[in-house]
PDB file of C-alpha atoms in Angstrom:
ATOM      1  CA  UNK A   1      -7.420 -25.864 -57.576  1.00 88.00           C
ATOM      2  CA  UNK A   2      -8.890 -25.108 -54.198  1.00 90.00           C
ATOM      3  CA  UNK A   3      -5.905 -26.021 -52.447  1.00 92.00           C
ATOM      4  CA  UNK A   4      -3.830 -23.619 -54.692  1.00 94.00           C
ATOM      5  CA  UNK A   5      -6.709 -21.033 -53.755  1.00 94.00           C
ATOM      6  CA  UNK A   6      -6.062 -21.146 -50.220  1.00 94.00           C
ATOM      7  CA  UNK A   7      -2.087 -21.126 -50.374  1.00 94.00           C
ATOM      8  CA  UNK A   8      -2.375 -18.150 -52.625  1.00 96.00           C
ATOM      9  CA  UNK A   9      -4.647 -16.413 -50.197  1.00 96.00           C
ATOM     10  CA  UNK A  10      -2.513 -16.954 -47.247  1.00 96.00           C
ATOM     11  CA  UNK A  11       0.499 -16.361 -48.683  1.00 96.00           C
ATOM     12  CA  UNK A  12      -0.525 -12.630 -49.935  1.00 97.00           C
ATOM     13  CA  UNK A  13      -1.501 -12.135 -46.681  1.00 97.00           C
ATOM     14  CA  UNK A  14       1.127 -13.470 -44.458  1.00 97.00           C
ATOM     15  CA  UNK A  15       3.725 -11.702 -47.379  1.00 97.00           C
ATOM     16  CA  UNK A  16       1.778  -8.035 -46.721  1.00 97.00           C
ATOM     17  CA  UNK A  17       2.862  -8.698 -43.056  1.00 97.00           C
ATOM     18  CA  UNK A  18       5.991  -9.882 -43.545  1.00 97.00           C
ATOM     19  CA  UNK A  19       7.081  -6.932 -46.085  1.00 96.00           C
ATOM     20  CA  UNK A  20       5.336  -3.964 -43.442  1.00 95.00           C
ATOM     21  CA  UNK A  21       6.825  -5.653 -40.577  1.00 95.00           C
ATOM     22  CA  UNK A  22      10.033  -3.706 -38.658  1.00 92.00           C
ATOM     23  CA  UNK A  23      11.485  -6.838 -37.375  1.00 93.00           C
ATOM     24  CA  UNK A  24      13.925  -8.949 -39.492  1.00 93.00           C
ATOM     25  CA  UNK A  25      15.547 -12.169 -39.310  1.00 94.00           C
ATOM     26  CA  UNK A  26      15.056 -14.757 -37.231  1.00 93.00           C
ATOM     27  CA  UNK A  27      12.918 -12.840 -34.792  1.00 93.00           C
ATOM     28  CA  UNK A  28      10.134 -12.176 -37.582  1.00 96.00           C
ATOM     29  CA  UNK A  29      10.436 -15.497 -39.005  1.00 96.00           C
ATOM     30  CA  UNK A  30       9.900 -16.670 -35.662  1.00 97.00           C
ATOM     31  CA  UNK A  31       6.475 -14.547 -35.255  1.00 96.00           C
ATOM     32  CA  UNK A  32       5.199 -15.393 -37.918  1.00 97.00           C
ATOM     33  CA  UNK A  33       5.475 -19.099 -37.008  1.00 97.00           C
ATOM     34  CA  UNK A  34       3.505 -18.399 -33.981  1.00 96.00           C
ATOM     35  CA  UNK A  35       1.248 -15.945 -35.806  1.00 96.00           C
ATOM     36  CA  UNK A  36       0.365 -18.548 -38.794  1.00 96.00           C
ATOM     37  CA  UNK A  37      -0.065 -22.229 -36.449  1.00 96.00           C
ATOM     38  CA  UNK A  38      -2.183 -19.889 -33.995  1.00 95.00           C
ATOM     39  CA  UNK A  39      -4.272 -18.707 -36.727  1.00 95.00           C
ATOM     40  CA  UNK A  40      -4.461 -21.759 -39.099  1.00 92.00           C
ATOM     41  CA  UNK A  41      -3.986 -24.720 -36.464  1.00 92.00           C
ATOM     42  CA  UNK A  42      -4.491 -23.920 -32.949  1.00 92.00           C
ATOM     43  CA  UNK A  43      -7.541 -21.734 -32.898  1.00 91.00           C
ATOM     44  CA  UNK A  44      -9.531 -23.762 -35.716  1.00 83.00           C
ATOM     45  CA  UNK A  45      -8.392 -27.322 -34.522  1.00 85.00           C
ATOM     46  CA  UNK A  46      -9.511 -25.712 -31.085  1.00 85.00           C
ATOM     47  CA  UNK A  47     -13.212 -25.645 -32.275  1.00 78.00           C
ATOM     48  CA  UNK A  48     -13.044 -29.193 -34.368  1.00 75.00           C
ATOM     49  CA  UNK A  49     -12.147 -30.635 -30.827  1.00 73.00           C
ATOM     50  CA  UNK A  50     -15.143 -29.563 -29.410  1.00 75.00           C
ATOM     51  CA  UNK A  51     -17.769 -29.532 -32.184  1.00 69.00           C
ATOM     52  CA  UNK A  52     -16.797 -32.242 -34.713  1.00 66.00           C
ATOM     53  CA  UNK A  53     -17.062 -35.433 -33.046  1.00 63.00           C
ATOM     54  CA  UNK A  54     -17.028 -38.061 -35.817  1.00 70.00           C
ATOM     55  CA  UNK A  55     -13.288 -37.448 -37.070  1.00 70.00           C
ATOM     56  CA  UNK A  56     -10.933 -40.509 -37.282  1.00 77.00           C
ATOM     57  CA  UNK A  57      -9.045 -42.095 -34.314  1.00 80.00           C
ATOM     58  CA  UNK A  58      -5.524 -39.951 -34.241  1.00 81.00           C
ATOM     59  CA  UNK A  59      -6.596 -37.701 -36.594  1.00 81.00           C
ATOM     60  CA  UNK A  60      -6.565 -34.231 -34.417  1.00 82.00           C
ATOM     61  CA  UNK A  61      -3.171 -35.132 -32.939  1.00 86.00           C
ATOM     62  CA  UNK A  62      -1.923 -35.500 -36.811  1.00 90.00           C
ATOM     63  CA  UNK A  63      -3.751 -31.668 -37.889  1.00 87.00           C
ATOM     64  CA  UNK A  64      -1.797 -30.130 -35.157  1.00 91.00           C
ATOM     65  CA  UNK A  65       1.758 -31.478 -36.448  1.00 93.00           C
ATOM     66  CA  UNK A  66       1.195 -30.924 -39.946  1.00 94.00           C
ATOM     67  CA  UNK A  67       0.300 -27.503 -39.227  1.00 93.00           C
ATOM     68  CA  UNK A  68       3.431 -26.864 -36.767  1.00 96.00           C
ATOM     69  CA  UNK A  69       5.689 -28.351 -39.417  1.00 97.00           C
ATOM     70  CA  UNK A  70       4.081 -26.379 -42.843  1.00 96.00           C
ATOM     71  CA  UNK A  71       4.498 -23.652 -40.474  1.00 96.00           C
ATOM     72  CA  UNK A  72       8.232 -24.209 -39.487  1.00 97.00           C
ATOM     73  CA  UNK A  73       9.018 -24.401 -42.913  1.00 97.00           C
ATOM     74  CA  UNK A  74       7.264 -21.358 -44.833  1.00 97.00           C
ATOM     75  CA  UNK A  75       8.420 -18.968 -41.761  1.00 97.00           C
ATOM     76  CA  UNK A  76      11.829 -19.125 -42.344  1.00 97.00           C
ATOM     77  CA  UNK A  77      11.509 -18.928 -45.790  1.00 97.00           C
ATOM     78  CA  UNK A  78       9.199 -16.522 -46.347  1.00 97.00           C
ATOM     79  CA  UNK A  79      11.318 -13.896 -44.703  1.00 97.00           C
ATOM     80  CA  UNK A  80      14.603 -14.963 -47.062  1.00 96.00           C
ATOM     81  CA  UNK A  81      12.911 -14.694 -50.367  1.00 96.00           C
ATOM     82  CA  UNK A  82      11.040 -11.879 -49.363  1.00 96.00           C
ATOM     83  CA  UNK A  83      14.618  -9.914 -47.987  1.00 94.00           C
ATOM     84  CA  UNK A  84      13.673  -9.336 -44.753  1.00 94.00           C
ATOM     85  CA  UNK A  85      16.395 -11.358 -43.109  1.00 90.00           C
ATOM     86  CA  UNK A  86      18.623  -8.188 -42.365  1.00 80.00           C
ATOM     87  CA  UNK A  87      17.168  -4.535 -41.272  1.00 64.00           C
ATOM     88  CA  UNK A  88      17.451  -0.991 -42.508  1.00 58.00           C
ATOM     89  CA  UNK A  89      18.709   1.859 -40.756  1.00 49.00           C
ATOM     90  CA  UNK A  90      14.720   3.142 -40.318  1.00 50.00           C
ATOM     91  CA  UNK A  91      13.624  -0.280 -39.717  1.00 55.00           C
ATOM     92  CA  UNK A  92      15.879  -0.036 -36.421  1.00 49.00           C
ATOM     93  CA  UNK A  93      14.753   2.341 -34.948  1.00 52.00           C
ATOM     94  CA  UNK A  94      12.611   1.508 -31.821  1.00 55.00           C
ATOM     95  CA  UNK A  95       8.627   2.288 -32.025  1.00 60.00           C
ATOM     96  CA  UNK A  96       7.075   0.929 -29.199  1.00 69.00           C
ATOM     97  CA  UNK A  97       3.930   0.137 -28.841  1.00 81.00           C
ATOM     98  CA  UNK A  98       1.544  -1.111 -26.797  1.00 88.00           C
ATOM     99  CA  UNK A  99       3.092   0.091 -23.738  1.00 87.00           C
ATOM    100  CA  UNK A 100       0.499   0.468 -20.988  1.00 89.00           C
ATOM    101  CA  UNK A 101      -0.050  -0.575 -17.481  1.00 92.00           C
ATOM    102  CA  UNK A 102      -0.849  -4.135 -16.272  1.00 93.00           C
ATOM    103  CA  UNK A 103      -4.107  -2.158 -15.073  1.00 93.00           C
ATOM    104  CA  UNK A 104      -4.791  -1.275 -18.310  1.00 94.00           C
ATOM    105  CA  UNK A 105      -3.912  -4.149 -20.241  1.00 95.00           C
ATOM    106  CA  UNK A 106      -6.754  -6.121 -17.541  1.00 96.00           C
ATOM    107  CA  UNK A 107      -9.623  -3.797 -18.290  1.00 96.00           C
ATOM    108  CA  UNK A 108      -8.789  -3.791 -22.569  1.00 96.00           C
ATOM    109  CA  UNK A 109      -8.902  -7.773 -22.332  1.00 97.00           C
ATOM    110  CA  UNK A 110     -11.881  -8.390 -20.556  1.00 97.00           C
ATOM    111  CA  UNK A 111     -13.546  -5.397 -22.714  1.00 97.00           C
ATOM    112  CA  UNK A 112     -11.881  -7.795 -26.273  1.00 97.00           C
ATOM    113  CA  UNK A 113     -13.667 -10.752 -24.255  1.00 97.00           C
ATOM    114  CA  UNK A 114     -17.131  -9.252 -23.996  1.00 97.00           C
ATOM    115  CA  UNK A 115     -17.036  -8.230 -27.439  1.00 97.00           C
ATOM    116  CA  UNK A 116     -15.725 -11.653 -29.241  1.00 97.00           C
ATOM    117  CA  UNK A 117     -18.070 -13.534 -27.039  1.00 96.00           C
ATOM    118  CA  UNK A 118     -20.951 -11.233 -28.262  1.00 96.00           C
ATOM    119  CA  UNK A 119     -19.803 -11.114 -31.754  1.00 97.00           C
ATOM    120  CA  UNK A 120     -19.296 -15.043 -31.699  1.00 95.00           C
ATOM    121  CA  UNK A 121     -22.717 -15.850 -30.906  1.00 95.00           C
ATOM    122  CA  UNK A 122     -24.231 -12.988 -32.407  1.00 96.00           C
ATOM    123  CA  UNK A 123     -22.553 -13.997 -35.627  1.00 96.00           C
ATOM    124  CA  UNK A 124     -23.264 -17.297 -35.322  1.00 94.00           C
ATOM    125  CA  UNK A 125     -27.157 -17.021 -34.692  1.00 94.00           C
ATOM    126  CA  UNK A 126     -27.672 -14.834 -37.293  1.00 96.00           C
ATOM    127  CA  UNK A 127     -25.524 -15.901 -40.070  1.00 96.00           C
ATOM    128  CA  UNK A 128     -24.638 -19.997 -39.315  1.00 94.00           C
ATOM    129  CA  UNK A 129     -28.137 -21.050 -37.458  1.00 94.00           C
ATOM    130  CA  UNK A 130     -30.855 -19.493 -39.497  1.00 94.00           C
ATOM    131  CA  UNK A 131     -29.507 -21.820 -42.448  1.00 95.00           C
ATOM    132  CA  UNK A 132     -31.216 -25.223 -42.192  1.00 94.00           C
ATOM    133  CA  UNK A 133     -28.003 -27.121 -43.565  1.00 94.00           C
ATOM    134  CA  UNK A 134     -25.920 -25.722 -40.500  1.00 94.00           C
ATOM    135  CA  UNK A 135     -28.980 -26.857 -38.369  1.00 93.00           C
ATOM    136  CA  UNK A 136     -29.133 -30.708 -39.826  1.00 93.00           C
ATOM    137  CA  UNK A 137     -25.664 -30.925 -39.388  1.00 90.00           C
ATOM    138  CA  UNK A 138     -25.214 -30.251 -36.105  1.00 86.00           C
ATOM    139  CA  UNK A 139     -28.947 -31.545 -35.057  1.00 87.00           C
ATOM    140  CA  UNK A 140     -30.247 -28.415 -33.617  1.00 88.00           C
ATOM    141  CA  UNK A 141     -33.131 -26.311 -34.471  1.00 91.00           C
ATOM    142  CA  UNK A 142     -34.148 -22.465 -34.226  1.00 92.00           C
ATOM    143  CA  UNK A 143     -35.793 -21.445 -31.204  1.00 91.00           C
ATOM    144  CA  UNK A 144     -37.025 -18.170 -32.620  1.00 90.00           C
ATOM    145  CA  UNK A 145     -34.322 -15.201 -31.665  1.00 94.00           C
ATOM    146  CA  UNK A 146     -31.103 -14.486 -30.106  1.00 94.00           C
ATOM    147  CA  UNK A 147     -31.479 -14.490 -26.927  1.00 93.00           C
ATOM    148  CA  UNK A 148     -33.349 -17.476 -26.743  1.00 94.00           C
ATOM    149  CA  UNK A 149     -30.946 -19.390 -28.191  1.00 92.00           C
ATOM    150  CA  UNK A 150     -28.282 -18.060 -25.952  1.00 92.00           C
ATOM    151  CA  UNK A 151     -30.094 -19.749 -23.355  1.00 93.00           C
ATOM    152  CA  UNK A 152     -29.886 -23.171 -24.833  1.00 91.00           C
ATOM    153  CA  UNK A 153     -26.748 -22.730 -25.450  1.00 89.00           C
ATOM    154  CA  UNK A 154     -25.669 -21.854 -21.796  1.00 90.00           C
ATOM    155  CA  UNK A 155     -28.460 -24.914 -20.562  1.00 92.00           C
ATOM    156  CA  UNK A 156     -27.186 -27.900 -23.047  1.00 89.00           C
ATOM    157  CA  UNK A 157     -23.576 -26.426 -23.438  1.00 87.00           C
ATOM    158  CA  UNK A 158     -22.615 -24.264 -20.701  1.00 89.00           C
ATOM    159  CA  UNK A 159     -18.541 -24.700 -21.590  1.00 89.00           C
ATOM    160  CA  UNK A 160     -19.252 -22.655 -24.160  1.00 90.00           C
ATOM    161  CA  UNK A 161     -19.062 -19.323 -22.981  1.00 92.00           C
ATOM    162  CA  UNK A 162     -15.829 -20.137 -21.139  1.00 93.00           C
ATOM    163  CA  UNK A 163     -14.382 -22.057 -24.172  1.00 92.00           C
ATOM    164  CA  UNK A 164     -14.708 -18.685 -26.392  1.00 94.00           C
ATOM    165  CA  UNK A 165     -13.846 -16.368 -23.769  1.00 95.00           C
ATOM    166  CA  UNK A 166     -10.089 -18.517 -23.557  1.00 94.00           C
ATOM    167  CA  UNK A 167     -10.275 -18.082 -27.512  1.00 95.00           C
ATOM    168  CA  UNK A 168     -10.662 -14.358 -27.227  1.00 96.00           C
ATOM    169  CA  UNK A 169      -7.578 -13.855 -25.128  1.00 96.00           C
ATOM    170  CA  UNK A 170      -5.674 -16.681 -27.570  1.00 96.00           C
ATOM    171  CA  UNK A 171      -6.879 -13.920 -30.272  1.00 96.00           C
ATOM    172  CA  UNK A 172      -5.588 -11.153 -28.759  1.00 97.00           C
ATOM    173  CA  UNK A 173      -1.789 -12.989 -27.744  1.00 96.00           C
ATOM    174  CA  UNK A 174      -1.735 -13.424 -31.633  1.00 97.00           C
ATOM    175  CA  UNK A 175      -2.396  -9.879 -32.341  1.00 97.00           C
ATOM    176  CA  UNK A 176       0.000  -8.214 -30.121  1.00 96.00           C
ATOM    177  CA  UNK A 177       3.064  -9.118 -32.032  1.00 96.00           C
ATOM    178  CA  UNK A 178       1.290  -8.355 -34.741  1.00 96.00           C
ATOM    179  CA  UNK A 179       0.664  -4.543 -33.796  1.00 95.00           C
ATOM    180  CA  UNK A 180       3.904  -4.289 -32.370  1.00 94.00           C
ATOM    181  CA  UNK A 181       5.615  -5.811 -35.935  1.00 94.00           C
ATOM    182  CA  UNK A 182       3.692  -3.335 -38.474  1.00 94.00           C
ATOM    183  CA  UNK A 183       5.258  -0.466 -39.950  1.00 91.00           C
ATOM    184  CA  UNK A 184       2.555   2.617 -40.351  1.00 88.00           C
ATOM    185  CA  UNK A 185      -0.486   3.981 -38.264  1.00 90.00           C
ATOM    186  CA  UNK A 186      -2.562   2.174 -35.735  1.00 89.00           C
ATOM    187  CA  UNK A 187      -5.041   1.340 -39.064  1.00 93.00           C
ATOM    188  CA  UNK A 188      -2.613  -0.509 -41.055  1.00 94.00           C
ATOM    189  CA  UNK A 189      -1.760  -2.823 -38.114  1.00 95.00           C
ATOM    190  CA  UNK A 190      -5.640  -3.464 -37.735  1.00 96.00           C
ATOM    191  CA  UNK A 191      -5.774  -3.993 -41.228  1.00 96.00           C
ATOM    192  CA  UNK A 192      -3.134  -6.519 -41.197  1.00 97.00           C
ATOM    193  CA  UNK A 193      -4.980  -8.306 -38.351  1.00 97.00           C
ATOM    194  CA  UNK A 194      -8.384  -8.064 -39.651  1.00 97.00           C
ATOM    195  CA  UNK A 195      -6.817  -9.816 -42.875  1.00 96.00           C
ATOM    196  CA  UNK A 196      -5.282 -12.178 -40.763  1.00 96.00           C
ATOM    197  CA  UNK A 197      -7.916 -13.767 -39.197  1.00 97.00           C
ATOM    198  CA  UNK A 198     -10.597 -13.630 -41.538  1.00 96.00           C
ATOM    199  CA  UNK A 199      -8.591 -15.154 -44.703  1.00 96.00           C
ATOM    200  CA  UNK A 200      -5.530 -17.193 -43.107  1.00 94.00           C
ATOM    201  CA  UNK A 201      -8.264 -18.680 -40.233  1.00 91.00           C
ATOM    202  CA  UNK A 202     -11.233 -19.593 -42.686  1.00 92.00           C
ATOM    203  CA  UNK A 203      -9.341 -19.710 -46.055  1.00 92.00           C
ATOM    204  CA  UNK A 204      -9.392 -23.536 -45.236  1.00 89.00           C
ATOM    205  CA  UNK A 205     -13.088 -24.061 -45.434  1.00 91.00           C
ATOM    206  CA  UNK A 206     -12.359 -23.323 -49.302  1.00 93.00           C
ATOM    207  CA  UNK A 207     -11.248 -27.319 -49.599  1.00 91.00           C
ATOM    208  CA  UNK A 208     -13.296 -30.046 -49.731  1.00 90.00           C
ATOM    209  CA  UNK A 209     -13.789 -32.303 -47.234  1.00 84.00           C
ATOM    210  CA  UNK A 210     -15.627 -35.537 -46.211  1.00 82.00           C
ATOM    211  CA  UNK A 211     -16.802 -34.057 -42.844  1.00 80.00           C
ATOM    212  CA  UNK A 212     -18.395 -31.080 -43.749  1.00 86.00           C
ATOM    213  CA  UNK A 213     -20.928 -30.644 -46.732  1.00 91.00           C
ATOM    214  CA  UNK A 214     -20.337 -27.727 -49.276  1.00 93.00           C
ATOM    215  CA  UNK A 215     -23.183 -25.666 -47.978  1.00 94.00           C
ATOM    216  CA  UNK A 216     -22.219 -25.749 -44.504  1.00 94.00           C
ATOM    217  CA  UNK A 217     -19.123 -25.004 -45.166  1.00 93.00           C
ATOM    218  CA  UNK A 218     -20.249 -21.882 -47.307  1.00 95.00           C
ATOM    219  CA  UNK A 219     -22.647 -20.416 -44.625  1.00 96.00           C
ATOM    220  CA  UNK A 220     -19.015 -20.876 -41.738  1.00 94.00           C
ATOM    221  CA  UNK A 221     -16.837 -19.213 -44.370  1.00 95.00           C
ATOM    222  CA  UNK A 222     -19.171 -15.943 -44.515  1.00 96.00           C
ATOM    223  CA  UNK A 223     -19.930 -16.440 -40.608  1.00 96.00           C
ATOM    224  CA  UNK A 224     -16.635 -16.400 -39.667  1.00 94.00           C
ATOM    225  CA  UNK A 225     -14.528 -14.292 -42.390  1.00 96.00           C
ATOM    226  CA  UNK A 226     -16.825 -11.450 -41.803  1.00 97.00           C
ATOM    227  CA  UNK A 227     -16.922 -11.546 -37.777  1.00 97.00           C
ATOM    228  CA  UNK A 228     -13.062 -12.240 -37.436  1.00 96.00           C
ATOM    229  CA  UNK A 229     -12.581  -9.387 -39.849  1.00 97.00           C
ATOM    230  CA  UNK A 230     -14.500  -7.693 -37.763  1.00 97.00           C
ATOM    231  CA  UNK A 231     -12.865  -8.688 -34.141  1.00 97.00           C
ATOM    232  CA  UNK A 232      -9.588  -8.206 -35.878  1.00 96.00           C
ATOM    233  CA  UNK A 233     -10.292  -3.976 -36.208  1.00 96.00           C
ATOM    234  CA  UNK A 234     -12.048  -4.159 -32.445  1.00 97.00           C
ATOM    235  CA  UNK A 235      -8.536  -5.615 -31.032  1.00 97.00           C
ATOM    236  CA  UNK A 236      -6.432  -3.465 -32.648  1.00 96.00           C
ATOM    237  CA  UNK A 237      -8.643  -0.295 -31.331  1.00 95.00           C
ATOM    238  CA  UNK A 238      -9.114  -1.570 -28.285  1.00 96.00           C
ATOM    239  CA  UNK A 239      -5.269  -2.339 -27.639  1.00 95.00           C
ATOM    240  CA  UNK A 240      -4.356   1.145 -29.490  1.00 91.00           C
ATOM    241  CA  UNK A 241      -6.941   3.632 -28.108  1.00 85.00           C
ATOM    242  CA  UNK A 242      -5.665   7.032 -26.913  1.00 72.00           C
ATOM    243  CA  UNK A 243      -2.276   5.728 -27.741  1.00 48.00           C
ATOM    244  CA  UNK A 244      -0.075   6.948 -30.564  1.00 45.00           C
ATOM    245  CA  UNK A 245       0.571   4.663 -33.769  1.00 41.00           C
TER     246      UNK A 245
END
């Protein structure tokens, strides 16, 4: 049942994009390949690398193939049953976006860097380490606010900060075809990305599994739906301010 949960989920999701997108054919079926592995394998399996130390010799390797190949298949055809393998008359018509100077495209990244990195830890302080299950699990304990935490983070991990500032840019290459893909005003594309990452990325912690216990799993899933929802509307302003929709 949770299994059919989570491929219902994504699926109304990755169907809202697919159905508002301008691009047709094989060059949306091919975005949302890269859109759906990014979101559901590459940037979650990027994390279990790091954090999740006790999985089974071979298994990451096998995660990243499975996803690349559930991927390859729903793509493709996703955009047949929906209809979108041939465009309109309106759907040609060109609406760029995201047109701006390499300048400009420099200070709006590092600006979407500062913020996930803040929202990350910020999120995950307040939501993910004042539960004690979250703080058995990964055998830590509370030092007593934020910003002392922060510092054992950068004194016991400091690859950390660098780790999620890579993610944040990985983030933002998966939102740019995205934004440039959605049919509407600057909202509905931050919409579509907001939904995106909160319920395609953490829809997964719905299923059971014998390396994470139920609770901790609960406390991620509201940890991280709510601050990629979140980063998803900051990208999408960022990338889109004082430029038409």
């Amino acid at each position: 049942m949770a299994l059919l949960e989570v491929c219902f989920l994504n699926t109304v999701v990755l169907a809202y994009l697919i159905l508002r997108s301008r691009w047709t054919g094989w060059t949306l079926a091919l975005t949302i390949f890269v859109v759906m592995y990014g979101v559901t394998t590459v940037m979650g399996q990027i994390e279990t690398a790091f954090f999740i130390t006790r999985l089974p010799p071979g298994m990451l390797p096998r995660l990243f193939v499975s996803g690349a190949i559930v991927a390859a298949l729903f793509s493709p055809l996703a955009v047949v049953i929906l209809g979108k393998t041939r465009a309109g008359v309106a759907e040609m018509e060109s609406h760029p976006r995201l047109n701006m100077p390499v300048g400009e495209w420099v200070g709006k990244l590092t600006l979407i860097v500062i913020a996930y990195v803040v929202i990350y830890f910020a999120f995950g302080y307040f939501i993910a380490w004042k539960s004690a299950a979250v703080r058995a699990y990964y055998g830590g304990s509370d030092p007593g606010s934020f910003f002392a935490q922060l510092r054992v983070v950068v004194r016991n991990t400091p690859w950390l900060l660098p780790l999620q500032a890579a993610r944040a840019i990985l983030w933002a290459a998966i939102a740019v075809p995205v934004i440039r893909m959605m049919k509407g005003p600057w909202w509905e594309a931050g919409f579509a990305v907001a939904l995106l990452f909160a319920v395609v990325m953490n829809s997964q912690l719905l299923l059971p599994n014998p390396l994470m216990p139920l609770d901790v799993r609960m406390v991620h899933l509201v940890e991280t739906a709510s601050s990629n929802f979140l980063f998803g509307w900051l990208i999408v302003l960022v990338l889109e301010w004082q430029r038409d929709a």
